[in-house]
PDB file of C-alpha atoms and ligand atoms in Angstrom:
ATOM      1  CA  UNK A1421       0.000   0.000   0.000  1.00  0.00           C
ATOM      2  CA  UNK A1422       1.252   3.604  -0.955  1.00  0.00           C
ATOM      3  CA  UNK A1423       0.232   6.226   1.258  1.00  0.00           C
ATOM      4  CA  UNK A1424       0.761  10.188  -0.247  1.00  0.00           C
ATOM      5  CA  UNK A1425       0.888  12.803   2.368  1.00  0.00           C
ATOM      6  CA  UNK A1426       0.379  16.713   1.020  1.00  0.00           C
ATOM      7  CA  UNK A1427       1.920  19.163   3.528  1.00  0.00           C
ATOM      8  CA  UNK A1428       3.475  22.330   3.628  1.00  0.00           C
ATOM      9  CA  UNK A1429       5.827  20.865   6.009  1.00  0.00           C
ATOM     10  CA  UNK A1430       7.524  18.089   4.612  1.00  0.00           C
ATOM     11  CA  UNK A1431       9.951  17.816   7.413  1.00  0.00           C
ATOM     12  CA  UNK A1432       7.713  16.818   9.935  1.00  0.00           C
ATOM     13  CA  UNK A1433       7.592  13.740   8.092  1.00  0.00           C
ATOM     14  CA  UNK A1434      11.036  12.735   8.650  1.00  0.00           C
ATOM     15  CA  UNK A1435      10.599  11.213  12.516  1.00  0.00           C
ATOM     16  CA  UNK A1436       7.483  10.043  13.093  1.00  0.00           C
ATOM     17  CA  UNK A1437       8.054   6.823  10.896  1.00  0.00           C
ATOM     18  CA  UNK A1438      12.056   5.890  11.170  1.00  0.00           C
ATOM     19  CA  UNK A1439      11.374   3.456  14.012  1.00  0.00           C
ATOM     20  CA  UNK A1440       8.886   0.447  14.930  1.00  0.00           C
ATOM     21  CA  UNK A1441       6.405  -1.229  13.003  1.00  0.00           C
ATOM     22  CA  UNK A1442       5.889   1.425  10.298  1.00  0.00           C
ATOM     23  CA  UNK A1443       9.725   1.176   9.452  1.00  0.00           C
ATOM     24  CA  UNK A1444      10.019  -2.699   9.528  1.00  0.00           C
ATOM     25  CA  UNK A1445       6.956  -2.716   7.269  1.00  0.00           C
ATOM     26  CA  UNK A1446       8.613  -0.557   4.933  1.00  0.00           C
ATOM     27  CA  UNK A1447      11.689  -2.179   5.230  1.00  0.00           C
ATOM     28  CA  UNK A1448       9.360  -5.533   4.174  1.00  0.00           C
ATOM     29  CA  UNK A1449       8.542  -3.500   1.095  1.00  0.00           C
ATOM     30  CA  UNK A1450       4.603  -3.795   2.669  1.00  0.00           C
ATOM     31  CA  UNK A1451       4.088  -0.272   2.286  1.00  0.00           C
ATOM     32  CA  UNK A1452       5.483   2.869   0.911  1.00  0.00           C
ATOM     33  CA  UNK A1453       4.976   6.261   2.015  1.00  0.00           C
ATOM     34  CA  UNK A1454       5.915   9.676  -0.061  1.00  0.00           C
ATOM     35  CA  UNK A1455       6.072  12.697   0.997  1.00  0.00           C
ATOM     36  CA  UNK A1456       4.430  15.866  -1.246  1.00  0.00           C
ATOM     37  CA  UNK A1457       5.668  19.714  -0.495  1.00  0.00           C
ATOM     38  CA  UNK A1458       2.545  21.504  -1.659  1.00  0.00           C
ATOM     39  CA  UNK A1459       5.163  24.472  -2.121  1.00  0.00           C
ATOM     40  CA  UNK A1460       5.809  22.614  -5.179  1.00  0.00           C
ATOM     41  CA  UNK A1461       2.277  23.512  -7.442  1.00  0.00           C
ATOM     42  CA  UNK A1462       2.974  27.036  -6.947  1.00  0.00           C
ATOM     43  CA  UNK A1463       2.943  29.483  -9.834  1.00  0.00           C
ATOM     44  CA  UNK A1464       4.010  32.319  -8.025  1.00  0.00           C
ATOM     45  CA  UNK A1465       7.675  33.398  -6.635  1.00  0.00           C
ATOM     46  CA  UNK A1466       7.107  33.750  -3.701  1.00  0.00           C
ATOM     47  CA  UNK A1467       5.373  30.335  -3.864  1.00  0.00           C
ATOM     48  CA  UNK A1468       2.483  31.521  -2.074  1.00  0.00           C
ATOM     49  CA  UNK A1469      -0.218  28.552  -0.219  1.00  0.00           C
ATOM     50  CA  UNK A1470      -2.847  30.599   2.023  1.00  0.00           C
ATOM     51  CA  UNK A1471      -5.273  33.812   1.292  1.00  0.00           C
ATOM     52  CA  UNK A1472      -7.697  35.856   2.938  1.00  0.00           C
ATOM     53  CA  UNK A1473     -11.410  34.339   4.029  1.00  0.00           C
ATOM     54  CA  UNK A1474     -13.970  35.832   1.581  1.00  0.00           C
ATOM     55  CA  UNK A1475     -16.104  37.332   4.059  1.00  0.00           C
ATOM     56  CA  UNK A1476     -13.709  38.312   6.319  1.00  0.00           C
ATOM     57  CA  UNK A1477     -12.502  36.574   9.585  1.00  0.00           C
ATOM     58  CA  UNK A1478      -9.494  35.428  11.409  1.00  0.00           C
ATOM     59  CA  UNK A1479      -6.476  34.490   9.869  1.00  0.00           C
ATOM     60  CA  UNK A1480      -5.524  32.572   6.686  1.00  0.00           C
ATOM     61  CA  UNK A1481      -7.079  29.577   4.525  1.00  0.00           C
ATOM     62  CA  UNK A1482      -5.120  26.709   1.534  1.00  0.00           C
ATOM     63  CA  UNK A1483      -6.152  28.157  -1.389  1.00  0.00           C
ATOM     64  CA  UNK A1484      -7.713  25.463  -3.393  1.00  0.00           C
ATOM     65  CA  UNK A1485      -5.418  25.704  -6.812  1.00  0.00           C
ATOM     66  CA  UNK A1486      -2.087  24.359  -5.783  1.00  0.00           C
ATOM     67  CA  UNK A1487      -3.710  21.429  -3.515  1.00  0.00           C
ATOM     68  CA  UNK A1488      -5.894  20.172  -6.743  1.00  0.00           C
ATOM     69  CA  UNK A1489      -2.900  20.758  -8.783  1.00  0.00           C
ATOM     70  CA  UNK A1490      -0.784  18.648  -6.636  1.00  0.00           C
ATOM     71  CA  UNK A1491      -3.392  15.349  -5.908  1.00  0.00           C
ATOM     72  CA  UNK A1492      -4.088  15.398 -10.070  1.00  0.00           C
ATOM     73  CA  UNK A1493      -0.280  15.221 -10.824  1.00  0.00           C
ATOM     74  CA  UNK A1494       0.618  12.642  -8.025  1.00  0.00           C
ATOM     75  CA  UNK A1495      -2.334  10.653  -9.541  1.00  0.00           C
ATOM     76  CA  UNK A1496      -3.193  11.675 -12.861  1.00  0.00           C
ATOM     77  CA  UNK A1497      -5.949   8.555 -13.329  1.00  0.00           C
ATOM     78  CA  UNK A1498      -7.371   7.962 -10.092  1.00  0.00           C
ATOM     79  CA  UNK A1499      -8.045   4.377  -9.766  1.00  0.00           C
ATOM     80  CA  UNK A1500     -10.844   3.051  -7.214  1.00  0.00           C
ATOM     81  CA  UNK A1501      -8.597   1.310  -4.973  1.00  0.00           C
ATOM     82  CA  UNK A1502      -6.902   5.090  -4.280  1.00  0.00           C
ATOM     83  CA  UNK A1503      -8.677   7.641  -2.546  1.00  0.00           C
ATOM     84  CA  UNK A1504      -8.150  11.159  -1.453  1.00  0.00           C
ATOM     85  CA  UNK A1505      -8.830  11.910   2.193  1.00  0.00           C
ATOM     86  CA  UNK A1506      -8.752  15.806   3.912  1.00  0.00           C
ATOM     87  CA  UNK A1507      -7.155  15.751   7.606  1.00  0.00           C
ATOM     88  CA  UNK A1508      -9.464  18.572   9.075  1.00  0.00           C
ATOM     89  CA  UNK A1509     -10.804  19.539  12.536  1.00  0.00           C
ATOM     90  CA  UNK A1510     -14.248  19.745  11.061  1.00  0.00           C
ATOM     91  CA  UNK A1511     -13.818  15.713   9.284  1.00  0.00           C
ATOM     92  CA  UNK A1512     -15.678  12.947  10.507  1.00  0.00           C
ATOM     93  CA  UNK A1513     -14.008  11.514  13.572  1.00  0.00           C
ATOM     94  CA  UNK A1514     -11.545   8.894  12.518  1.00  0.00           C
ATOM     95  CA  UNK A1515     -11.911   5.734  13.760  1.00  0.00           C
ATOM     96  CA  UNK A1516     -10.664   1.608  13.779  1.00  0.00           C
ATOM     97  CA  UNK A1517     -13.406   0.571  11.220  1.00  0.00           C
ATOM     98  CA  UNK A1518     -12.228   3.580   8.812  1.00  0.00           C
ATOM     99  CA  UNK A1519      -8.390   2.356   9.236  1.00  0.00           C
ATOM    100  CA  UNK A1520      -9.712  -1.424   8.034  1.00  0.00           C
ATOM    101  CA  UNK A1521     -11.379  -0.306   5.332  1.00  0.00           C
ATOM    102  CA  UNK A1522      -8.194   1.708   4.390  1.00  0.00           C
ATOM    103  CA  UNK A1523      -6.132  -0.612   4.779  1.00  0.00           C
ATOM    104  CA  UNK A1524      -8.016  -2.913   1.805  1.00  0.00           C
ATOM    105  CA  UNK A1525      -6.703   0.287  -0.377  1.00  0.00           C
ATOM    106  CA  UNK A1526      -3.884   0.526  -3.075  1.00  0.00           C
ATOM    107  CA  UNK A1527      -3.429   3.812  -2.297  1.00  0.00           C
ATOM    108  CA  UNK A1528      -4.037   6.465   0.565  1.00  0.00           C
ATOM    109  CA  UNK A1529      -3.651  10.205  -0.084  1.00  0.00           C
ATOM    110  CA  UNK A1530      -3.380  12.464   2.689  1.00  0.00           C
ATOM    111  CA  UNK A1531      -4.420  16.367   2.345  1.00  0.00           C
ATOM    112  CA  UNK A1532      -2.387  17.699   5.249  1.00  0.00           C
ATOM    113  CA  UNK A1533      -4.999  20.970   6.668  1.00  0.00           C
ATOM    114  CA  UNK A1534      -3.265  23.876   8.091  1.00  0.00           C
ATOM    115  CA  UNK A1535      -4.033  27.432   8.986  1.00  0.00           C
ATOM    116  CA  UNK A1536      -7.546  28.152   9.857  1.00  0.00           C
ATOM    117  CA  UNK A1537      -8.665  26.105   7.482  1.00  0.00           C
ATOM    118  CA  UNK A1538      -9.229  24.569   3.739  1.00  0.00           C
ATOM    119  CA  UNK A1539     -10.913  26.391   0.999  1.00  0.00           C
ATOM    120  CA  UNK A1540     -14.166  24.041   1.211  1.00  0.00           C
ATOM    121  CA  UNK A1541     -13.762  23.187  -2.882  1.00  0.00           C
ATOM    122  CA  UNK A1542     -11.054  20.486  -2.021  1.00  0.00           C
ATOM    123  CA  UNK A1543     -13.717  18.857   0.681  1.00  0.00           C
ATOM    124  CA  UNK A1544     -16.170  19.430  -1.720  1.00  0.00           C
ATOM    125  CA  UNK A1545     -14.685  18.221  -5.154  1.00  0.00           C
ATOM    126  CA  UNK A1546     -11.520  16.395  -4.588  1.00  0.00           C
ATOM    127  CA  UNK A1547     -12.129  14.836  -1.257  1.00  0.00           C
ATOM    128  CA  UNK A1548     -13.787  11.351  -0.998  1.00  0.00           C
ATOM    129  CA  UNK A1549     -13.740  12.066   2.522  1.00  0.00           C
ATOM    130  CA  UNK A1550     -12.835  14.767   5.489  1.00  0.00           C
ATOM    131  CA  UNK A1551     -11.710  13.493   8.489  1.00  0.00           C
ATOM    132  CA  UNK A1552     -10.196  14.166  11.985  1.00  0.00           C
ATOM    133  CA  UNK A1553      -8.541  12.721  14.836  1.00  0.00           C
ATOM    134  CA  UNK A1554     -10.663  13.838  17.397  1.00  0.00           C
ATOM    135  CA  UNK A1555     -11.939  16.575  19.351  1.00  0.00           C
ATOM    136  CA  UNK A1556      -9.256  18.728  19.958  1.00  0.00           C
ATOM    137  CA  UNK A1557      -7.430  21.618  18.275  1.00  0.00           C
ATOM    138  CA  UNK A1558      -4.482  20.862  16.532  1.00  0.00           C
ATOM    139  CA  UNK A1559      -2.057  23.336  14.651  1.00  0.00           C
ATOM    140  CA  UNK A1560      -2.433  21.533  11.207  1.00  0.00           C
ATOM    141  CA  UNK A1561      -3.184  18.252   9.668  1.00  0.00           C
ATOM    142  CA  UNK A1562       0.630  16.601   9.917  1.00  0.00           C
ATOM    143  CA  UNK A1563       0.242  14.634  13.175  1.00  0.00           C
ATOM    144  CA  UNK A1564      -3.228  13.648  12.148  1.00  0.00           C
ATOM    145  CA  UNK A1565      -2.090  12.279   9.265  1.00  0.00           C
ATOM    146  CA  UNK A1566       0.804  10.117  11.291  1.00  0.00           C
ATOM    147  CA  UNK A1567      -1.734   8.656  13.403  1.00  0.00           C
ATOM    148  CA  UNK A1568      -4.246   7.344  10.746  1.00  0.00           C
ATOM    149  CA  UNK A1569      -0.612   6.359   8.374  1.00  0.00           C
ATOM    150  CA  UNK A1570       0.359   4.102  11.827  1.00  0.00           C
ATOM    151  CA  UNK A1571      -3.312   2.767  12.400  1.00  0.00           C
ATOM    152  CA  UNK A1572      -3.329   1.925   8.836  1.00  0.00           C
ATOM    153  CA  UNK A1573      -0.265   0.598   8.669  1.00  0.00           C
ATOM    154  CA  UNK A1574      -0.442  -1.733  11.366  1.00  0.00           C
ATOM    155  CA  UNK A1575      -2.978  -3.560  10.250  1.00  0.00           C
ATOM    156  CA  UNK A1576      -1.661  -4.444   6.543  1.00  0.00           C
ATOM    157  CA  UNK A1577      -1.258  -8.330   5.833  1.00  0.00           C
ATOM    158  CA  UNK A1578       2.752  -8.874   6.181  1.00  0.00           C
ATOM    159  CA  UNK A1579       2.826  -6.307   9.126  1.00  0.00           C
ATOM    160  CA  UNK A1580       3.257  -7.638  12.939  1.00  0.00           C
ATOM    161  CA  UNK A1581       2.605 -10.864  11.384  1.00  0.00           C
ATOM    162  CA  UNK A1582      -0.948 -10.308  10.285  1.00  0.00           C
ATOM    163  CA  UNK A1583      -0.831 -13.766   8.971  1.00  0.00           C
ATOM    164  CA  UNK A1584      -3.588 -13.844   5.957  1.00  0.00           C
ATOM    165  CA  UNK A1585      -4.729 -10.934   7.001  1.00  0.00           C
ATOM    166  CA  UNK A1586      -6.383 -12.408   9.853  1.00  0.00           C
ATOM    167  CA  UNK A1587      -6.310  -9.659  12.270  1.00  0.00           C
ATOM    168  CA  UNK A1588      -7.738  -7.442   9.587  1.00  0.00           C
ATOM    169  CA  UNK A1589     -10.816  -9.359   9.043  1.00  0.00           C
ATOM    170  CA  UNK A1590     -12.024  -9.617  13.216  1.00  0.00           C
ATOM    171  CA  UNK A1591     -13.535  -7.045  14.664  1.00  0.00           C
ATOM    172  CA  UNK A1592     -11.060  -5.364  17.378  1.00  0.00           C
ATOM    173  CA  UNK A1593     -12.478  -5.313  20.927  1.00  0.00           C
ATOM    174  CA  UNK A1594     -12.848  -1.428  20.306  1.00  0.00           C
ATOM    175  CA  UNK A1595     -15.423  -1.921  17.799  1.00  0.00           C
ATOM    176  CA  UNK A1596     -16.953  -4.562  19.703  1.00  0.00           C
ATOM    177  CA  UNK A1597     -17.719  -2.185  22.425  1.00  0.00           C
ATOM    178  CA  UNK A1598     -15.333  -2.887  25.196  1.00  0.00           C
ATOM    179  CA  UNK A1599     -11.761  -2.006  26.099  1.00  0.00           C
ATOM    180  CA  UNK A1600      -9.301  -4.906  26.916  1.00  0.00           C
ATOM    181  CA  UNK A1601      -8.753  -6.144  30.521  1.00  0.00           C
ATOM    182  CA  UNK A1602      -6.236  -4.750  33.146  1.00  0.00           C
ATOM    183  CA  UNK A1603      -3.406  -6.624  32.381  1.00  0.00           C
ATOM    184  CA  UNK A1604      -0.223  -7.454  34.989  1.00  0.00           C
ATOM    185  CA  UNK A1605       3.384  -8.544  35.050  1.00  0.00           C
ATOM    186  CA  UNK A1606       5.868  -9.600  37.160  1.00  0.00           C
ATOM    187  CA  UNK A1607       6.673  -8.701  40.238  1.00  0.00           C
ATOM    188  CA  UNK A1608       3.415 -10.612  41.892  1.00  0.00           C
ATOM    189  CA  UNK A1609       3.542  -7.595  44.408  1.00  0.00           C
ATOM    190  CA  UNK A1610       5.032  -3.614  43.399  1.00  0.00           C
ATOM    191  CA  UNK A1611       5.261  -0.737  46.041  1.00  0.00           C
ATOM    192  CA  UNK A1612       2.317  -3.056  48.586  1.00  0.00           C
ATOM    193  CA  UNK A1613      -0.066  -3.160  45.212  1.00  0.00           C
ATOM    194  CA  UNK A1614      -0.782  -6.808  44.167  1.00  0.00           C
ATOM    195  CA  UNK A1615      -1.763  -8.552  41.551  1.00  0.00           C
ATOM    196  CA  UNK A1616      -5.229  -9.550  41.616  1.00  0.00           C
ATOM    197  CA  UNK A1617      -5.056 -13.173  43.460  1.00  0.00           C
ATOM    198  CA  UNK A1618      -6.727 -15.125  40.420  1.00  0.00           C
ATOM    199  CA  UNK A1619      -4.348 -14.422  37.543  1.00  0.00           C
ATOM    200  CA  UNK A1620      -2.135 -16.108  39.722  1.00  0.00           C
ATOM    201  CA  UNK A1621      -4.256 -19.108  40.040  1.00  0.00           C
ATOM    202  CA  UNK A1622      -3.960 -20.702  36.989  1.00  0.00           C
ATOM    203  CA  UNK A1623      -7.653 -21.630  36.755  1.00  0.00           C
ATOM    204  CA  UNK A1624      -8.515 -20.715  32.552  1.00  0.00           C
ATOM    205  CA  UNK A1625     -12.078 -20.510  33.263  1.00  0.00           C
ATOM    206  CA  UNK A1626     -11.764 -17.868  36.481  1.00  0.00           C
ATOM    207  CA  UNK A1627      -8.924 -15.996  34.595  1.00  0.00           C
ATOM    208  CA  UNK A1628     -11.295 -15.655  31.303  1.00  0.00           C
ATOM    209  CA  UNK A1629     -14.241 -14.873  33.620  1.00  0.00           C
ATOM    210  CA  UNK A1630     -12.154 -12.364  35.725  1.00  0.00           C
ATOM    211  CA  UNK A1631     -11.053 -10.901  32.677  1.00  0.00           C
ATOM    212  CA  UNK A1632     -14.347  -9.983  31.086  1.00  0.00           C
ATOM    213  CA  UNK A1633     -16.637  -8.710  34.250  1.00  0.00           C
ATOM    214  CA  UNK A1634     -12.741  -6.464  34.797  1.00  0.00           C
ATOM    215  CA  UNK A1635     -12.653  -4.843  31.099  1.00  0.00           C
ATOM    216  CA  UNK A1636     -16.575  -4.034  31.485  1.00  0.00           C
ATOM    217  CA  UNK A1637     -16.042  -2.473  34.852  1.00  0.00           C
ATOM    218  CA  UNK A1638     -13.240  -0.429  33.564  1.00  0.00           C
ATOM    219  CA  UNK A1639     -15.148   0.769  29.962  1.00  0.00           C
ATOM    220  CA  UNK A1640     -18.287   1.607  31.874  1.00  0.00           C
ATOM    221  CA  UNK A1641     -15.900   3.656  34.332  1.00  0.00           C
ATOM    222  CA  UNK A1642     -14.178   5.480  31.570  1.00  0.00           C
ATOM    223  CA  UNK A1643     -15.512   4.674  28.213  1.00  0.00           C
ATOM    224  CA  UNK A1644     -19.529   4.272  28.897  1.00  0.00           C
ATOM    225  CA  UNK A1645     -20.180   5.481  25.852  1.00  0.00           C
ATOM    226  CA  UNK A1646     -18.290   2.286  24.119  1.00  0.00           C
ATOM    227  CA  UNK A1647     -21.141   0.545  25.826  1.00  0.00           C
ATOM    228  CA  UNK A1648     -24.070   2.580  24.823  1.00  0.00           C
ATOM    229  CA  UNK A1649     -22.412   2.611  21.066  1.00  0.00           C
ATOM    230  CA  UNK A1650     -22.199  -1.097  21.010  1.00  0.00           C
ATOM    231  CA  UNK A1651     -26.049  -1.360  21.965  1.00  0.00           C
ATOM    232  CA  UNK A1652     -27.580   0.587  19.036  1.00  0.00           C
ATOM    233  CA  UNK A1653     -28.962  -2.301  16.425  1.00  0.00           C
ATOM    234  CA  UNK A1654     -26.663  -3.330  13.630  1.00  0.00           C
ATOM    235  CA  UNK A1655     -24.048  -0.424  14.766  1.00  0.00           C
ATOM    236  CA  UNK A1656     -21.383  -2.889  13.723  1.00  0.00           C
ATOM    237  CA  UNK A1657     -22.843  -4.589  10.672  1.00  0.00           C
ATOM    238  CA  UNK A1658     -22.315  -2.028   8.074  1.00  0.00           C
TER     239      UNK A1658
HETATM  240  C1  9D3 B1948     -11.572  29.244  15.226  1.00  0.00           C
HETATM  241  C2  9D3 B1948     -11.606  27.813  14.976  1.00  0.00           C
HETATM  242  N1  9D3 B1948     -10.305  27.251  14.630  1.00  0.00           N
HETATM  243  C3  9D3 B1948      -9.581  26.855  15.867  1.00  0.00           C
HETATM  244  C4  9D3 B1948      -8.643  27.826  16.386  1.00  0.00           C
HETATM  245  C5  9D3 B1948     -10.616  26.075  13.824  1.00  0.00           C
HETATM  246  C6  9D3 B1948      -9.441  25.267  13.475  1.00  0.00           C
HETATM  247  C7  9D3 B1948      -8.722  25.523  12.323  1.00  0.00           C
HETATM  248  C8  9D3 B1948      -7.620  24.761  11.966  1.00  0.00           C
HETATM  249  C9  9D3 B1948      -9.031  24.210  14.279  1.00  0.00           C
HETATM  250  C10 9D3 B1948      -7.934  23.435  13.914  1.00  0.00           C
HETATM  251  C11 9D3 B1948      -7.230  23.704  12.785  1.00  0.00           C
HETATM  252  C12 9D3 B1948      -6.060  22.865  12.408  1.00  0.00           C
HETATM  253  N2  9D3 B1948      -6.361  21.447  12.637  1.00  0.00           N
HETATM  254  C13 9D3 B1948      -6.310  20.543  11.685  1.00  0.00           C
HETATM  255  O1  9D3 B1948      -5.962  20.845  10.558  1.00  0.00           O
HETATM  256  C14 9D3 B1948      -6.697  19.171  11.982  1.00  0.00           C
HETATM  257  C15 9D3 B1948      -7.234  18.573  13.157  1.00  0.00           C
HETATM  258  C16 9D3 B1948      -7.552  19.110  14.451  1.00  0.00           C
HETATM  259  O2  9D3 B1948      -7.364  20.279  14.782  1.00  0.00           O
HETATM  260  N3  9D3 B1948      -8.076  18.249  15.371  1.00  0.00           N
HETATM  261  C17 9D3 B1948      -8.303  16.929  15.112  1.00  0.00           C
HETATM  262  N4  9D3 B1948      -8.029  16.398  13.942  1.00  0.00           N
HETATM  263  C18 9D3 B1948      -7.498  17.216  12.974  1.00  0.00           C
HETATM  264  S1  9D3 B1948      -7.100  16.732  11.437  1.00  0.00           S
HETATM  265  C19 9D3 B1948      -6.584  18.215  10.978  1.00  0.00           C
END
């Protein structure tokens, strides 16, 4: 899988994915990931990005030109298994069933946001989709775009042995509506805390039961609305 991030800070790039499983996958030749300066579909000398709001308002928004420019030159004939996604604070909240379906893709191009915002003509015409991380401000769409290029990533048959891509076709606990179990390892007892006497006890049946009444308590404690999510009729059925 190729993924394509457009940014006006090419730079940031250069850390995020030199170590752990994005770089073994690459190394693997599993994925490939190239990096656009939208600098580079500018006319003008002084190779100019942002303008004013029509309207008026605060500060500064991607003018539309150079960012079509640049997505119709990296992929002149867009094929179906390559689409075009916007990295914006007012996107559709990212999630793990979005990464699985991206990671069935050829092709992943990321429009890195930045400024106060996108002209809306690239969410509008050039976009299959506009997405953020979540709901927080950010300064730009860079570190967005890491984060869904790792999620992705992770889950692509050949990576952290996804054997047959078996990983990639179960639902993940998240999407089933719970969060995984307190886990513990050794020492048996840290600082006077212990380890919760039945993981200790080698009884399968206990441990498994232990295990699921522990992750429930803990997601209705601080992710009840995992629960509630995972109650509404065919939520996970597409
Ligand atoms: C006045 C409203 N602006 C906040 C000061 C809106 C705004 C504009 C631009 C908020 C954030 C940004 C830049 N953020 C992104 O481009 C972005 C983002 C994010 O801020 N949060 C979560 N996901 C993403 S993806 C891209």
């Amino acid at each position: 899988m190729t993924f394509e991030a457009l940014t006006i800070f090419p730079e940031f790039f250069r850390g995020p994915f030199e170590h752990g499983v994005v770089a073994r996958a690459h190394a693997a030749g599993v994925l490939e990931i190239r990096i656009h300066d939208l600098r580079n579909w500018t006319p003008d000398r002084h190779r100019t990005v942002d303008d004013r709001p029509f309207g008026g308002g605060e500060g500064m928004l991607l003018k539309p030109a150079p960012v079509f420019e640049a997505v119709e030159s990296i992929w002149p004939q867009r094929q179906p298994g390559q689409r075009v996604v916007l990295l914006s604070a007012q996107g559709r909240m990212f999630d793990q069933a979005m990464a699985r379906r991206w990671a069935a893709l050829d092709g992943l191009l990321l429009i890195c946001g930045r400024y106060e915002g996108v002209d809306e003509r690239v969410a509008e015409h050039l976009a299959d989709e506009e997405v953020s991380i979540g709901d927080y401000v950010l300064s730009g769409g860079e570190l967005a775009a890491a984060v869904v290029i790792d999620a992705v990533a992770r889950l692509l048959p050949g990576v952290l042995g996804n054997e047959a891509s078996a990983v990639n076709e179960s639902f993940s606990e998240m999407e089933a509506g719970r969060l995984d179990c307190p886990q513990y390892t050794r020492p048996a007892e840290f600082r006077g805390w212990t380890v919760p006497e039945v993981l200790l006890s080698g009884h399968h049946e206990e441990i498994r039961r232990w295990r699921a009444g522990a992750a429930l308590e803990k997601t209705r404690r601080l992710r009840p609305d995992l629960i509630s999510a995972g109650q509404e009729v065919g939520k996970h059925h597409e």
